[in-house]
Each structure stands twice: as C-alpha cells, then as structure tokens.
PDB file of C-alpha atoms and ligand atoms in Angstrom:
ATOM      1  CA  MET A 154    -154.117 145.089-100.458  1.00 43.00           C
ATOM      2  CA  HIS A 155    -150.435 144.699-100.833  1.00 44.00           C
ATOM      3  CA  HIS A 156    -149.540 140.918 -99.897  1.00 64.00           C
ATOM      4  CA  SER A 157    -145.963 141.034-100.979  1.00 91.00           C
ATOM      5  CA  HIS A 158    -143.317 143.464-101.712  1.00 96.00           C
ATOM      6  CA  TRP A 159    -141.044 142.838-105.094  1.00 98.00           C
ATOM      7  CA  HIS A 160    -137.733 144.378-105.513  1.00 98.00           C
ATOM      8  CA  ILE A 161    -136.554 144.475-109.169  1.00 98.00           C
ATOM      9  CA  LEU A 162    -133.025 144.139-109.648  1.00 98.00           C
ATOM     10  CA  GLY A 163    -131.850 145.326-113.051  1.00 98.00           C
ATOM     11  CA  ALA A 164    -133.573 148.178-114.386  1.00 97.00           C
ATOM     12  CA  GLY A 165    -133.225 147.835-117.968  1.00 94.00           C
ATOM     13  CA  ALA A 166    -136.264 147.556-120.482  1.00 93.00           C
ATOM     14  CA  ILE A 167    -137.691 144.489-119.097  1.00 95.00           C
ATOM     15  CA  GLY A 168    -137.108 145.335-115.535  1.00 98.00           C
ATOM     16  CA  CYS A 169    -138.999 148.734-115.976  1.00 98.00           C
ATOM     17  CA  LEU A 170    -141.600 146.952-118.076  1.00 97.00           C
ATOM     18  CA  PHE A 171    -142.261 144.593-115.096  1.00 98.00           C
ATOM     19  CA  ALA A 172    -142.027 147.360-112.490  1.00 98.00           C
ATOM     20  CA  GLN A 173    -144.600 149.266-114.419  1.00 97.00           C
ATOM     21  CA  ALA A 174    -146.835 146.136-114.503  1.00 96.00           C
ATOM     22  CA  LEU A 175    -146.434 145.024-111.107  1.00 97.00           C
ATOM     23  CA  GLN A 176    -146.669 148.253-109.128  1.00 97.00           C
ATOM     24  CA  ALA A 177    -150.351 148.596-110.057  1.00 95.00           C
ATOM     25  CA  HIS A 178    -151.068 145.208-108.057  1.00 95.00           C
ATOM     26  CA  THR A 179    -148.264 144.764-105.270  1.00 95.00           C
ATOM     27  CA  ARG A 180    -145.819 147.009-103.736  1.00 96.00           C
ATOM     28  CA  THR A 181    -142.674 147.328-106.095  1.00 98.00           C
ATOM     29  CA  THR A 182    -139.435 148.720-105.643  1.00 98.00           C
ATOM     30  CA  LEU A 183    -136.669 149.110-108.497  1.00 98.00           C
ATOM     31  CA  VAL A 184    -133.036 148.400-106.827  1.00 98.00           C
ATOM     32  CA  LEU A 185    -130.295 150.657-108.579  1.00 98.00           C
ATOM     33  CA  ARG A 186    -126.559 150.756-108.303  1.00 96.00           C
ATOM     34  CA  PRO A 187    -125.316 153.045-105.745  1.00 95.00           C
ATOM     35  CA  GLY A 188    -125.111 156.595-107.171  1.00 94.00           C
ATOM     36  CA  ALA A 189    -127.494 155.895-110.244  1.00 96.00           C
ATOM     37  CA  THR A 190    -129.722 158.959-110.473  1.00 95.00           C
ATOM     38  CA  HIS A 191    -133.640 158.531-110.021  1.00 92.00           C
ATOM     39  CA  ASP A 192    -136.815 160.556-108.978  1.00 94.00           C
ATOM     40  CA  ASP A 193    -138.456 157.474-107.791  1.00 97.00           C
ATOM     41  CA  CYS A 194    -140.088 156.952-111.179  1.00 97.00           C
ATOM     42  CA  ILE A 195    -139.994 155.826-114.459  1.00 98.00           C
ATOM     43  CA  THR A 196    -141.332 157.050-117.849  1.00 98.00           C
ATOM     44  CA  VAL A 197    -143.147 154.971-120.149  1.00 97.00           C
ATOM     45  CA  ARG A 198    -143.890 156.019-123.725  1.00 97.00           C
ATOM     46  CA  GLY A 199    -147.209 155.095-125.217  1.00 94.00           C
ATOM     47  CA  GLU A 200    -148.854 155.706-128.789  1.00 91.00           C
ATOM     48  CA  SER A 201    -149.425 159.336-128.110  1.00 93.00           C
ATOM     49  CA  ALA A 202    -148.091 160.255-124.847  1.00 96.00           C
ATOM     50  CA  GLU A 203    -145.593 159.625-122.340  1.00 97.00           C
ATOM     51  CA  THR A 204    -146.604 158.528-118.698  1.00 97.00           C
ATOM     52  CA  VAL A 205    -144.736 159.116-115.513  1.00 98.00           C
ATOM     53  CA  ILE A 206    -144.970 156.070-112.964  1.00 98.00           C
ATOM     54  CA  PRO A 207    -144.034 156.616-109.406  1.00 98.00           C
ATOM     55  CA  ILE A 208    -142.161 153.612-108.481  1.00 98.00           C
ATOM     56  CA  PRO A 209    -139.646 153.855-105.199  1.00 98.00           C
ATOM     57  CA  CYS A 210    -136.182 153.230-106.002  1.00 97.00           C
ATOM     58  CA  SER A 211    -133.434 151.953-103.466  1.00 97.00           C
ATOM     59  CA  TYR A 212    -129.877 151.421-103.877  1.00 97.00           C
ATOM     60  CA  SER A 213    -128.676 147.774-103.683  1.00 97.00           C
ATOM     61  CA  SER A 214    -126.084 149.042-100.938  1.00 97.00           C
ATOM     62  CA  GLU A 215    -128.991 149.877 -98.566  1.00 96.00           C
ATOM     63  CA  ARG A 216    -130.044 147.878 -95.756  1.00 95.00           C
ATOM     64  CA  THR A 217    -133.782 147.287 -95.703  1.00 95.00           C
ATOM     65  CA  GLU A 218    -134.966 143.709 -96.145  1.00 96.00           C
ATOM     66  CA  ILE A 219    -135.647 141.961 -99.443  1.00 97.00           C
ATOM     67  CA  ASN A 220    -138.331 139.206 -99.379  1.00 97.00           C
ATOM     68  CA  GLN A 221    -139.144 138.884-103.129  1.00 98.00           C
ATOM     69  CA  LEU A 222    -136.585 139.651-105.747  1.00 98.00           C
ATOM     70  CA  LEU A 223    -137.129 139.717-109.471  1.00 98.00           C
ATOM     71  CA  VAL A 224    -133.768 139.664-111.419  1.00 98.00           C
ATOM     72  CA  THR A 225    -133.847 140.977-114.973  1.00 98.00           C
ATOM     73  CA  THR A 226    -130.191 141.885-115.767  1.00 97.00           C
ATOM     74  CA  LYS A 227    -128.082 140.529-118.250  1.00 96.00           C
ATOM     75  CA  ALA A 228    -127.155 136.880-117.915  1.00 97.00           C
ATOM     76  CA  TYR A 229    -123.578 137.815-117.261  1.00 96.00           C
ATOM     77  CA  ASP A 230    -124.506 140.322-114.440  1.00 97.00           C
ATOM     78  CA  VAL A 231    -126.691 138.091-112.547  1.00 98.00           C
ATOM     79  CA  GLU A 232    -124.202 136.991-109.863  1.00 97.00           C
ATOM     80  CA  ASP A 233    -122.617 140.266-109.202  1.00 97.00           C
ATOM     81  CA  ALA A 234    -126.037 141.633-108.986  1.00 98.00           C
ATOM     82  CA  LEU A 235    -127.278 139.194-106.473  1.00 98.00           C
ATOM     83  CA  HIS A 236    -124.035 139.499-104.472  1.00 97.00           C
ATOM     84  CA  SER A 237    -124.649 143.389-104.275  1.00 98.00           C
ATOM     85  CA  VAL A 238    -127.901 142.678-102.485  1.00 98.00           C
ATOM     86  CA  ALA A 239    -127.218 139.467-100.719  1.00 97.00           C
ATOM     87  CA  HIS A 240    -126.883 141.242 -97.064  1.00 97.00           C
ATOM     88  CA  ARG A 241    -130.640 142.311 -97.688  1.00 97.00           C
ATOM     89  CA  LEU A 242    -132.020 138.773 -98.601  1.00 97.00           C
ATOM     90  CA  ARG A 243    -133.222 136.943 -95.372  1.00 91.00           C
ATOM     91  CA  ALA A 244    -133.545 133.149 -95.172  1.00 92.00           C
ATOM     92  CA  GLY A 245    -136.662 131.857 -97.252  1.00 93.00           C
ATOM     93  CA  SER A 246    -136.621 134.946 -99.499  1.00 96.00           C
ATOM     94  CA  THR A 247    -137.873 134.416-103.025  1.00 97.00           C
ATOM     95  CA  ILE A 248    -135.457 134.877-105.866  1.00 98.00           C
ATOM     96  CA  VAL A 249    -137.168 134.877-109.605  1.00 98.00           C
ATOM     97  CA  LEU A 250    -134.659 134.701-112.358  1.00 98.00           C
ATOM     98  CA  MET A 251    -136.048 136.165-115.545  1.00 98.00           C
ATOM     99  CA  VAL A 252    -132.792 136.029-117.772  1.00 97.00           C
ATOM    100  CA  ASN A 253    -131.920 134.967-121.216  1.00 95.00           C
ATOM    101  CA  GLY A 254    -130.393 131.761-121.716  1.00 93.00           C
ATOM    102  CA  MET A 255    -129.871 128.836-119.131  1.00 96.00           C
ATOM    103  CA  GLY A 256    -127.433 127.498-116.772  1.00 92.00           C
ATOM    104  CA  LEU A 257    -127.502 130.054-114.330  1.00 95.00           C
ATOM    105  CA  ALA A 258    -130.464 128.940-112.041  1.00 95.00           C
ATOM    106  CA  GLU A 259    -128.258 125.789-110.813  1.00 94.00           C
ATOM    107  CA  ARG A 260    -125.378 128.147-109.800  1.00 95.00           C
ATOM    108  CA  VAL A 261    -127.810 130.317-108.024  1.00 97.00           C
ATOM    109  CA  ARG A 262    -129.512 127.593-106.026  1.00 96.00           C
ATOM    110  CA  ALA A 263    -126.045 126.306-105.029  1.00 96.00           C
ATOM    111  CA  ARG A 264    -124.998 129.615-103.841  1.00 96.00           C
ATOM    112  CA  TYR A 265    -128.262 130.747-102.187  1.00 96.00           C
ATOM    113  CA  ALA A 266    -129.437 127.440-100.978  1.00 95.00           C
ATOM    114  CA  GLN A 267    -131.522 129.252 -98.062  1.00 96.00           C
ATOM    115  CA  HIS A 268    -133.623 131.031-100.633  1.00 97.00           C
ATOM    116  CA  THR A 269    -136.231 129.683-103.066  1.00 97.00           C
ATOM    117  CA  VAL A 270    -135.265 130.184-106.838  1.00 97.00           C
ATOM    118  CA  PHE A 271    -137.924 130.459-109.440  1.00 98.00           C
ATOM    119  CA  SER A 272    -137.433 131.119-113.183  1.00 98.00           C
ATOM    120  CA  ALA A 273    -139.442 133.085-115.651  1.00 98.00           C
ATOM    121  CA  THR A 274    -139.382 133.784-119.253  1.00 97.00           C
ATOM    122  CA  THR A 275    -141.403 136.444-121.308  1.00 95.00           C
ATOM    123  CA  THR A 276    -142.224 137.425-124.845  1.00 90.00           C
ATOM    124  CA  ALA A 277    -143.195 140.616-123.929  1.00 90.00           C
ATOM    125  CA  GLY A 278    -140.711 143.294-124.864  1.00 86.00           C
ATOM    126  CA  ALA A 279    -139.785 146.684-124.307  1.00 89.00           C
ATOM    127  CA  HIS A 280    -137.133 149.168-126.025  1.00 88.00           C
ATOM    128  CA  ARG A 281    -134.961 151.297-123.622  1.00 90.00           C
ATOM    129  CA  LEU A 282    -134.952 154.935-124.567  1.00 94.00           C
ATOM    130  CA  GLY A 283    -132.940 156.056-121.798  1.00 95.00           C
ATOM    131  CA  HIS A 284    -132.367 155.704-117.990  1.00 96.00           C
ATOM    132  CA  LEU A 285    -135.637 154.606-116.485  1.00 98.00           C
ATOM    133  CA  HIS A 286    -137.532 155.499-119.924  1.00 97.00           C
ATOM    134  CA  ILE A 287    -138.979 152.818-121.988  1.00 97.00           C
ATOM    135  CA  ARG A 288    -141.284 152.200-124.781  1.00 95.00           C
ATOM    136  CA  PRO A 289    -143.360 148.710-124.456  1.00 93.00           C
ATOM    137  CA  ALA A 290    -143.044 146.525-127.579  1.00 86.00           C
ATOM    138  CA  GLY A 291    -146.481 144.879-127.606  1.00 78.00           C
ATOM    139  CA  ARG A 292    -147.909 142.343-125.427  1.00 82.00           C
ATOM    140  CA  GLY A 293    -146.341 138.917-124.709  1.00 90.00           C
ATOM    141  CA  GLU A 294    -146.869 135.821-122.616  1.00 95.00           C
ATOM    142  CA  THR A 295    -144.960 135.484-119.324  1.00 97.00           C
ATOM    143  CA  ARG A 296    -144.299 131.834-117.746  1.00 98.00           C
ATOM    144  CA  VAL A 297    -143.128 131.242-114.310  1.00 98.00           C
ATOM    145  CA  GLY A 298    -142.168 128.125-112.385  1.00 98.00           C
ATOM    146  CA  ARG A 299    -139.706 125.935-110.598  1.00 97.00           C
ATOM    147  CA  GLN A 300    -139.223 122.645-112.139  1.00 93.00           C
ATOM    148  CA  HIS A 301    -141.934 120.060-111.014  1.00 92.00           C
ATOM    149  CA  GLN A 302    -143.536 122.476-108.647  1.00 95.00           C
ATOM    150  CA  LEU A 303    -147.433 121.863-109.562  1.00 97.00           C
ATOM    151  CA  GLN A 304    -148.932 124.358-107.435  1.00 97.00           C
ATOM    152  CA  PRO A 305    -148.415 127.980-108.280  1.00 97.00           C
ATOM    153  CA  ALA A 306    -146.147 129.834-105.342  1.00 96.00           C
ATOM    154  CA  PRO A 307    -148.884 132.166-103.223  1.00 95.00           C
ATOM    155  CA  TRP A 308    -147.260 135.241-104.517  1.00 95.00           C
ATOM    156  CA  PHE A 309    -148.253 134.346-108.248  1.00 96.00           C
ATOM    157  CA  GLU A 310    -151.728 135.566-108.159  1.00 95.00           C
ATOM    158  CA  ALA A 311    -150.312 139.063-108.231  1.00 94.00           C
ATOM    159  CA  TRP A 312    -148.469 138.188-111.250  1.00 97.00           C
ATOM    160  CA  ARG A 313    -151.344 136.890-112.849  1.00 96.00           C
ATOM    161  CA  GLU A 314    -153.277 139.894-112.173  1.00 95.00           C
ATOM    162  CA  ALA A 315    -150.555 142.234-113.413  1.00 95.00           C
ATOM    163  CA  LEU A 316    -149.266 140.528-116.368  1.00 94.00           C
ATOM    164  CA  ASP A 317    -151.553 139.622-119.141  1.00 86.00           C
ATOM    165  CA  PRO A 318    -151.250 136.804-119.929  1.00 95.00           C
ATOM    166  CA  CYS A 319    -149.092 135.054-117.159  1.00 97.00           C
ATOM    167  CA  VAL A 320    -149.007 131.373-116.629  1.00 97.00           C
ATOM    168  CA  TRP A 321    -147.427 129.103-114.171  1.00 98.00           C
ATOM    169  CA  ASP A 322    -145.535 126.313-115.643  1.00 98.00           C
ATOM    170  CA  ASP A 323    -144.629 123.131-113.702  1.00 97.00           C
ATOM    171  CA  ASP A 324    -142.160 122.383-116.621  1.00 97.00           C
ATOM    172  CA  ILE A 325    -140.486 125.793-116.926  1.00 97.00           C
ATOM    173  CA  ASP A 326    -137.224 124.251-118.036  1.00 97.00           C
ATOM    174  CA  SER A 327    -138.913 122.965-121.226  1.00 98.00           C
ATOM    175  CA  ALA A 328    -139.947 126.559-121.784  1.00 97.00           C
ATOM    176  CA  LEU A 329    -136.619 128.173-120.899  1.00 98.00           C
ATOM    177  CA  TRP A 330    -135.214 125.600-123.463  1.00 98.00           C
ATOM    178  CA  HIS A 331    -137.625 126.482-126.187  1.00 98.00           C
ATOM    179  CA  LYS A 332    -136.925 130.136-125.733  1.00 97.00           C
ATOM    180  CA  LEU A 333    -133.177 129.285-125.805  1.00 98.00           C
ATOM    181  CA  ALA A 334    -133.202 127.154-128.934  1.00 98.00           C
ATOM    182  CA  VAL A 335    -135.086 130.016-130.737  1.00 98.00           C
ATOM    183  CA  ASN A 336    -132.563 132.588-129.584  1.00 98.00           C
ATOM    184  CA  THR A 337    -129.663 130.196-130.734  1.00 98.00           C
ATOM    185  CA  VAL A 338    -131.057 130.488-134.157  1.00 98.00           C
ATOM    186  CA  ILE A 339    -131.908 134.218-134.263  1.00 98.00           C
ATOM    187  CA  ASN A 340    -129.471 136.389-132.121  1.00 98.00           C
ATOM    188  CA  PRO A 341    -125.889 135.017-133.268  1.00 98.00           C
ATOM    189  CA  VAL A 342    -127.004 135.439-137.012  1.00 98.00           C
ATOM    190  CA  THR A 343    -128.736 138.860-136.639  1.00 98.00           C
ATOM    191  CA  ALA A 344    -125.306 140.085-134.572  1.00 98.00           C
ATOM    192  CA  LEU A 345    -122.876 138.795-137.059  1.00 97.00           C
ATOM    193  CA  TYR A 346    -124.978 140.107-140.250  1.00 97.00           C
ATOM    194  CA  ARG A 347    -125.904 143.060-138.348  1.00 97.00           C
ATOM    195  CA  CYS A 348    -129.304 142.756-139.684  1.00 97.00           C
ATOM    196  CA  ASN A 349    -132.892 143.001-138.008  1.00 96.00           C
ATOM    197  CA  ASN A 350    -134.773 139.757-137.540  1.00 96.00           C
ATOM    198  CA  GLY A 351    -136.952 140.121-140.515  1.00 97.00           C
ATOM    199  CA  GLN A 352    -133.766 139.651-142.976  1.00 98.00           C
ATOM    200  CA  LEU A 353    -133.439 136.047-141.694  1.00 98.00           C
ATOM    201  CA  ALA A 354    -136.663 135.342-143.542  1.00 98.00           C
ATOM    202  CA  GLU A 355    -135.780 137.355-146.763  1.00 98.00           C
ATOM    203  CA  GLN A 356    -132.244 136.596-147.735  1.00 97.00           C
ATOM    204  CA  PRO A 357    -131.899 133.052-149.104  1.00 97.00           C
ATOM    205  CA  ALA A 358    -128.672 132.305-147.650  1.00 98.00           C
ATOM    206  CA  LEU A 359    -129.860 133.345-144.355  1.00 98.00           C
ATOM    207  CA  GLN A 360    -132.960 131.181-144.761  1.00 98.00           C
ATOM    208  CA  ALA A 361    -130.775 128.382-145.329  1.00 98.00           C
ATOM    209  CA  LEU A 362    -128.713 128.958-142.362  1.00 98.00           C
ATOM    210  CA  VAL A 363    -131.877 129.098-140.335  1.00 98.00           C
ATOM    211  CA  ALA A 364    -132.978 125.918-141.350  1.00 98.00           C
ATOM    212  CA  SER A 365    -129.817 124.032-140.745  1.00 98.00           C
ATOM    213  CA  LEU A 366    -129.185 125.846-137.239  1.00 98.00           C
ATOM    214  CA  CYS A 367    -132.723 124.468-136.493  1.00 98.00           C
ATOM    215  CA  ARG A 368    -131.774 120.950-137.636  1.00 98.00           C
ATOM    216  CA  GLU A 369    -128.822 120.872-135.443  1.00 98.00           C
ATOM    217  CA  ALA A 370    -130.650 122.261-132.567  1.00 98.00           C
ATOM    218  CA  SER A 371    -133.697 119.974-133.003  1.00 98.00           C
ATOM    219  CA  GLN A 372    -131.400 117.009-132.760  1.00 98.00           C
ATOM    220  CA  ILE A 373    -129.888 118.194-129.455  1.00 98.00           C
ATOM    221  CA  SER A 374    -133.293 118.997-128.315  1.00 98.00           C
ATOM    222  CA  CYS A 375    -134.470 115.596-128.946  1.00 98.00           C
ATOM    223  CA  ALA A 376    -131.196 114.002-127.418  1.00 98.00           C
ATOM    224  CA  ALA A 377    -132.006 116.314-124.057  1.00 98.00           C
ATOM    225  CA  GLY A 378    -135.571 115.140-123.883  1.00 98.00           C
ATOM    226  CA  TYR A 379    -137.385 118.540-125.072  1.00 98.00           C
ATOM    227  CA  THR A 380    -139.479 117.016-127.579  1.00 98.00           C
ATOM    228  CA  ARG A 381    -141.776 119.726-128.466  1.00 97.00           C
ATOM    229  CA  THR A 382    -139.065 122.075-129.353  1.00 98.00           C
ATOM    230  CA  ALA A 383    -137.317 119.182-131.415  1.00 98.00           C
ATOM    231  CA  GLN A 384    -140.614 118.647-133.398  1.00 98.00           C
ATOM    232  CA  THR A 385    -141.509 122.160-133.862  1.00 98.00           C
ATOM    233  CA  LEU A 386    -138.326 124.697-133.819  1.00 98.00           C
ATOM    234  CA  LEU A 387    -138.033 125.373-137.482  1.00 98.00           C
ATOM    235  CA  SER A 388    -141.886 126.572-137.643  1.00 98.00           C
ATOM    236  CA  GLN A 389    -141.399 128.247-134.366  1.00 97.00           C
ATOM    237  CA  ALA A 390    -138.394 130.190-135.198  1.00 98.00           C
ATOM    238  CA  GLN A 391    -139.782 131.156-138.478  1.00 98.00           C
ATOM    239  CA  ALA A 392    -142.887 132.537-136.609  1.00 96.00           C
ATOM    240  CA  VAL A 393    -140.898 134.550-134.104  1.00 95.00           C
ATOM    241  CA  ILE A 394    -138.899 135.954-136.963  1.00 96.00           C
ATOM    242  CA  ARG A 395    -141.955 137.124-138.553  1.00 95.00           C
ATOM    243  CA  ALA A 396    -143.582 138.433-135.390  1.00 91.00           C
ATOM    244  CA  THR A 397    -140.492 140.276-134.551  1.00 90.00           C
ATOM    245  CA  ALA A 398    -139.403 141.401-138.241  1.00 93.00           C
ATOM    246  CA  SER A 399    -138.562 144.951-137.341  1.00 90.00           C
ATOM    247  CA  ASN A 400    -136.509 143.932-134.056  1.00 88.00           C
ATOM    248  CA  ARG A 401    -132.772 144.290-133.818  1.00 90.00           C
ATOM    249  CA  SER A 402    -132.133 141.350-131.458  1.00 93.00           C
ATOM    250  CA  SER A 403    -130.609 141.695-127.996  1.00 92.00           C
ATOM    251  CA  MET A 404    -127.384 140.230-129.015  1.00 96.00           C
ATOM    252  CA  LEU A 405    -127.098 142.610-132.302  1.00 95.00           C
ATOM    253  CA  GLN A 406    -127.714 145.687-129.772  1.00 91.00           C
ATOM    254  CA  ASP A 407    -125.180 144.046-127.286  1.00 92.00           C
ATOM    255  CA  ILE A 408    -122.574 143.974-130.210  1.00 94.00           C
ATOM    256  CA  GLU A 409    -123.471 147.314-131.407  1.00 92.00           C
ATOM    257  CA  ALA A 410    -122.944 148.818-127.940  1.00 89.00           C
ATOM    258  CA  GLY A 411    -119.757 147.281-127.277  1.00 91.00           C
ATOM    259  CA  ARG A 412    -121.120 145.277-124.547  1.00 92.00           C
ATOM    260  CA  PRO A 413    -120.508 141.573-124.010  1.00 95.00           C
ATOM    261  CA  THR A 414    -123.123 139.251-125.230  1.00 97.00           C
ATOM    262  CA  GLU A 415    -125.029 136.376-123.766  1.00 97.00           C
ATOM    263  CA  ILE A 416    -123.659 133.999-126.256  1.00 98.00           C
ATOM    264  CA  ASP A 417    -122.126 131.831-123.197  1.00 97.00           C
ATOM    265  CA  TYR A 418    -125.702 131.275-121.778  1.00 97.00           C
ATOM    266  CA  ILE A 419    -127.455 130.822-125.060  1.00 98.00           C
ATOM    267  CA  THR A 420    -125.409 129.005-127.722  1.00 98.00           C
ATOM    268  CA  GLY A 421    -122.851 128.228-125.091  1.00 98.00           C
ATOM    269  CA  TYR A 422    -125.380 126.333-123.071  1.00 98.00           C
ATOM    270  CA  LEU A 423    -126.856 124.514-126.301  1.00 98.00           C
ATOM    271  CA  LEU A 424    -123.246 123.325-127.055  1.00 98.00           C
ATOM    272  CA  LYS A 425    -122.573 121.873-123.665  1.00 98.00           C
ATOM    273  CA  THR A 426    -125.546 119.936-124.011  1.00 98.00           C
ATOM    274  CA  ALA A 427    -124.612 118.885-127.409  1.00 98.00           C
ATOM    275  CA  ASP A 428    -121.242 117.624-125.923  1.00 98.00           C
ATOM    276  CA  ARG A 429    -123.101 115.757-123.223  1.00 98.00           C
ATOM    277  CA  PHE A 430    -124.749 113.752-125.978  1.00 98.00           C
ATOM    278  CA  GLY A 431    -121.674 113.763-128.517  1.00 98.00           C
ATOM    279  CA  ILE A 432    -123.492 115.716-131.016  1.00 98.00           C
ATOM    280  CA  VAL A 433    -121.239 117.893-133.195  1.00 96.00           C
ATOM    281  CA  ALA A 434    -123.387 121.091-134.237  1.00 98.00           C
ATOM    282  CA  PRO A 435    -120.718 122.498-136.498  1.00 98.00           C
ATOM    283  CA  GLN A 436    -123.096 125.491-137.454  1.00 98.00           C
ATOM    284  CA  HIS A 437    -123.645 126.428-133.870  1.00 98.00           C
ATOM    285  CA  ARG A 438    -120.044 126.043-132.888  1.00 98.00           C
ATOM    286  CA  ALA A 439    -118.927 128.307-135.932  1.00 98.00           C
ATOM    287  CA  LEU A 440    -121.445 131.069-134.992  1.00 98.00           C
ATOM    288  CA  PHE A 441    -120.260 130.739-131.184  1.00 98.00           C
ATOM    289  CA  ASN A 442    -116.765 131.166-132.103  1.00 98.00           C
ATOM    290  CA  ALA A 443    -117.482 134.209-134.666  1.00 98.00           C
ATOM    291  CA  ILE A 444    -119.359 135.963-131.866  1.00 98.00           C
ATOM    292  CA  LYS A 445    -116.553 135.357-129.371  1.00 96.00           C
ATOM    293  CA  LYS A 446    -114.241 136.984-131.903  1.00 95.00           C
ATOM    294  CA  SER A 447    -116.574 139.803-132.439  1.00 92.00           C
ATOM    295  CA  GLU A 448    -116.861 140.397-128.755  1.00 89.00           C
ATOM    296  CA  GLU A 449    -113.011 140.691-128.512  1.00 85.00           C
ATOM    297  CA  ARG A 450    -112.815 143.104-131.199  1.00 81.00           C
ATOM    298  CA  HIS A 451    -115.531 145.377-129.984  1.00 70.00           C
ATOM    299  CA  ILE A 452    -115.087 145.235-126.057  1.00 63.00           C
ATOM    300  CA  ALA A 453    -112.228 147.411-124.827  1.00 55.00           C
ATOM    301  CA  PRO A 454    -110.304 145.708-122.542  1.00 51.00           C
TER     302      PRO A 454
HETATM  303  O1  KPL B1940    -135.582 137.325-127.717  1.00 78.55           O
HETATM  304  C1  KPL B1940    -135.063 138.185-128.710  1.00 78.55           C
HETATM  305  C2  KPL B1940    -134.054 138.734-128.392  1.00 78.55           C
HETATM  306  O2  KPL B1940    -133.760 139.555-129.323  1.00 78.55           O
HETATM  307  O3  KPL B1940    -133.170 138.528-127.649  1.00 78.55           O
HETATM  308  C3  KPL B1940    -135.840 137.723-129.889  1.00 78.55           C
HETATM  309  C4  KPL B1940    -137.075 136.686-129.826  1.00 78.55           C
HETATM  310  C5  KPL B1940    -134.892 137.179-131.188  1.00 78.55           C
HETATM  311  C6  KPL B1940    -136.499 139.044-130.383  1.00 78.55           C
HETATM  312  O4  KPL B1940    -135.634 139.951-130.880  1.00 78.55           O
END
C-alpha cells in the first residue's frame, strides 16, 4: 500500500539512487528541470547487467501538488531548486534535505516556515554514468532526523524498509557535523592535489596534512560541543579514506568538471564555527582560499 508520495528534486547520482530504493516501497517521482529529456525511467548498472527501472518524472514547472520532497541537489543549488517547485508545495509539506555540508537547513526553515524541514545524510554512494544512469557504489548507512525530534516522522517507516540500513537520529546535527568534519579533511585536499582518496594514506606529506587538519577540526568540534567527532576524527577520517581509497571525491569531480564546489558549505561552515569560538585553524583557512582560487580559474564567468 502506498502511504505517501515522494518527489525527488536533484536527479544526480544520489537522487537516482534514492529514487531506485524508494520506488519499491512508496510512490516516487523524479523532478527534472523543464526540457530535460526522460523516458520515465532510470537505468541502474549492476555487477553484470543494466536494469531499467520505471520511475515517473515530472518537470519542476508543472502544477501537481508535492507533499513530500527529498532534495538531493548540490548544496549551492538547493535554494534555486526549491524556488522552482515552491508553487507546488502546500502548507505542511515535508522537505528532507540530503545535501552535503551544513548551514542550509536554517535558511530553508526560515524561508519555508509553513513546511517541516528534516535533514538526512548518507554514506551510500553511486556514480553518475550519464543522465538518469547510475552505478551504485556499495551499501551505506542513511541517517534522518530533525534536531531533538525523538519520534520518527510517520513517513519514516517506508524509508526504513527501502534503505538498508536507515536510522532515525534525534541528534542529526551531530551526524551532519561528523560527516562535514570528515569531508573538510578529505575533499579539499584531494581536489587540490588531484588525487583519489587513497593517496591521503599513502603519501607522507598528505598523511601529515590530514593529521593536522584533524587536529584543527577536532578543536573546533570540541568548542562547538560535538564531542564524539572531537574525540574520534583522526581514526574516523582514516577509516573513510581506507574504505573509499579508489574514490575521486565529490570536490575533485566538481573541480575537474569546472563546476562550483561545495567548499562554502563544508570548510566554509567549519571556519565560521571556528570564528565563533575564536579558533584560528590556519590549515583549513589555507585550503579554503586555495579551493576558492582554483574555482575562479576553472569556472567560466
Ligand atoms: O563524501 C565524500 C565525498 O567525496 O564527498 C567522501 C566520503 C570523501 C567519499 O569520497
């Protein structure tokens, strides 16, 4: 039985991955930019074969109501993307932001005060092979919540069934911070040195850089009250580096494709937090500036 109808805004690798998982358990529609081509399906490459999965697609400009919206765009696209479907949201709609970095949920909450905004983070990954065409990259955990909300939202049951594993987190901000801290260590370094994640564990100079980035980020985490991250960051970052050794990080992919990066929402948010507590974080600051320079060079005006 279909209890709910999810619209997914942002048909990149993660959007398609979640569309594929959710459609088996609940009504699911992908929202596309007007004019984007589609055959109401996505293609998923498995170990040995490709599967075509029927999923209805709808253009953002259409008028049918959206009651439950999962946003999987790049961080810098969230506000424009939401604006493009704002006329379809009704009072009390659910918005789940599954976006890298932090700092957006507050802005979205202020702007869409008549809707309920949740956050999600996942370690599940997928590679985008083309438009609506992905290859899943191994299983991962998804965490969903709204800070201090102890009881899962009614729609969460379908997520729990569809995604393995998927947990409700009443301290989702700590989970988002933890992922952010790991990303501040891996993403800008791999983007700058144009290397896959594994190199950070192999080259001594990069190992040392990772260690000092972890020290700075741990100090900031501690000041901001994110104790678990403060205590475990180095070993957690090293574990992610090992587990994703052959990955090219999302920031490296952005730089190589000439796209903007999510640096403002990742390292930028870390540095804003550092400023609040009077912490200097020179290594993170230097990386932030270097990525900004690199963006200016690569992004055509
Ligand atoms: O989240 C990632 C990213 O690339 O954005 C990591 C964990 C670093 C994996 O590549």
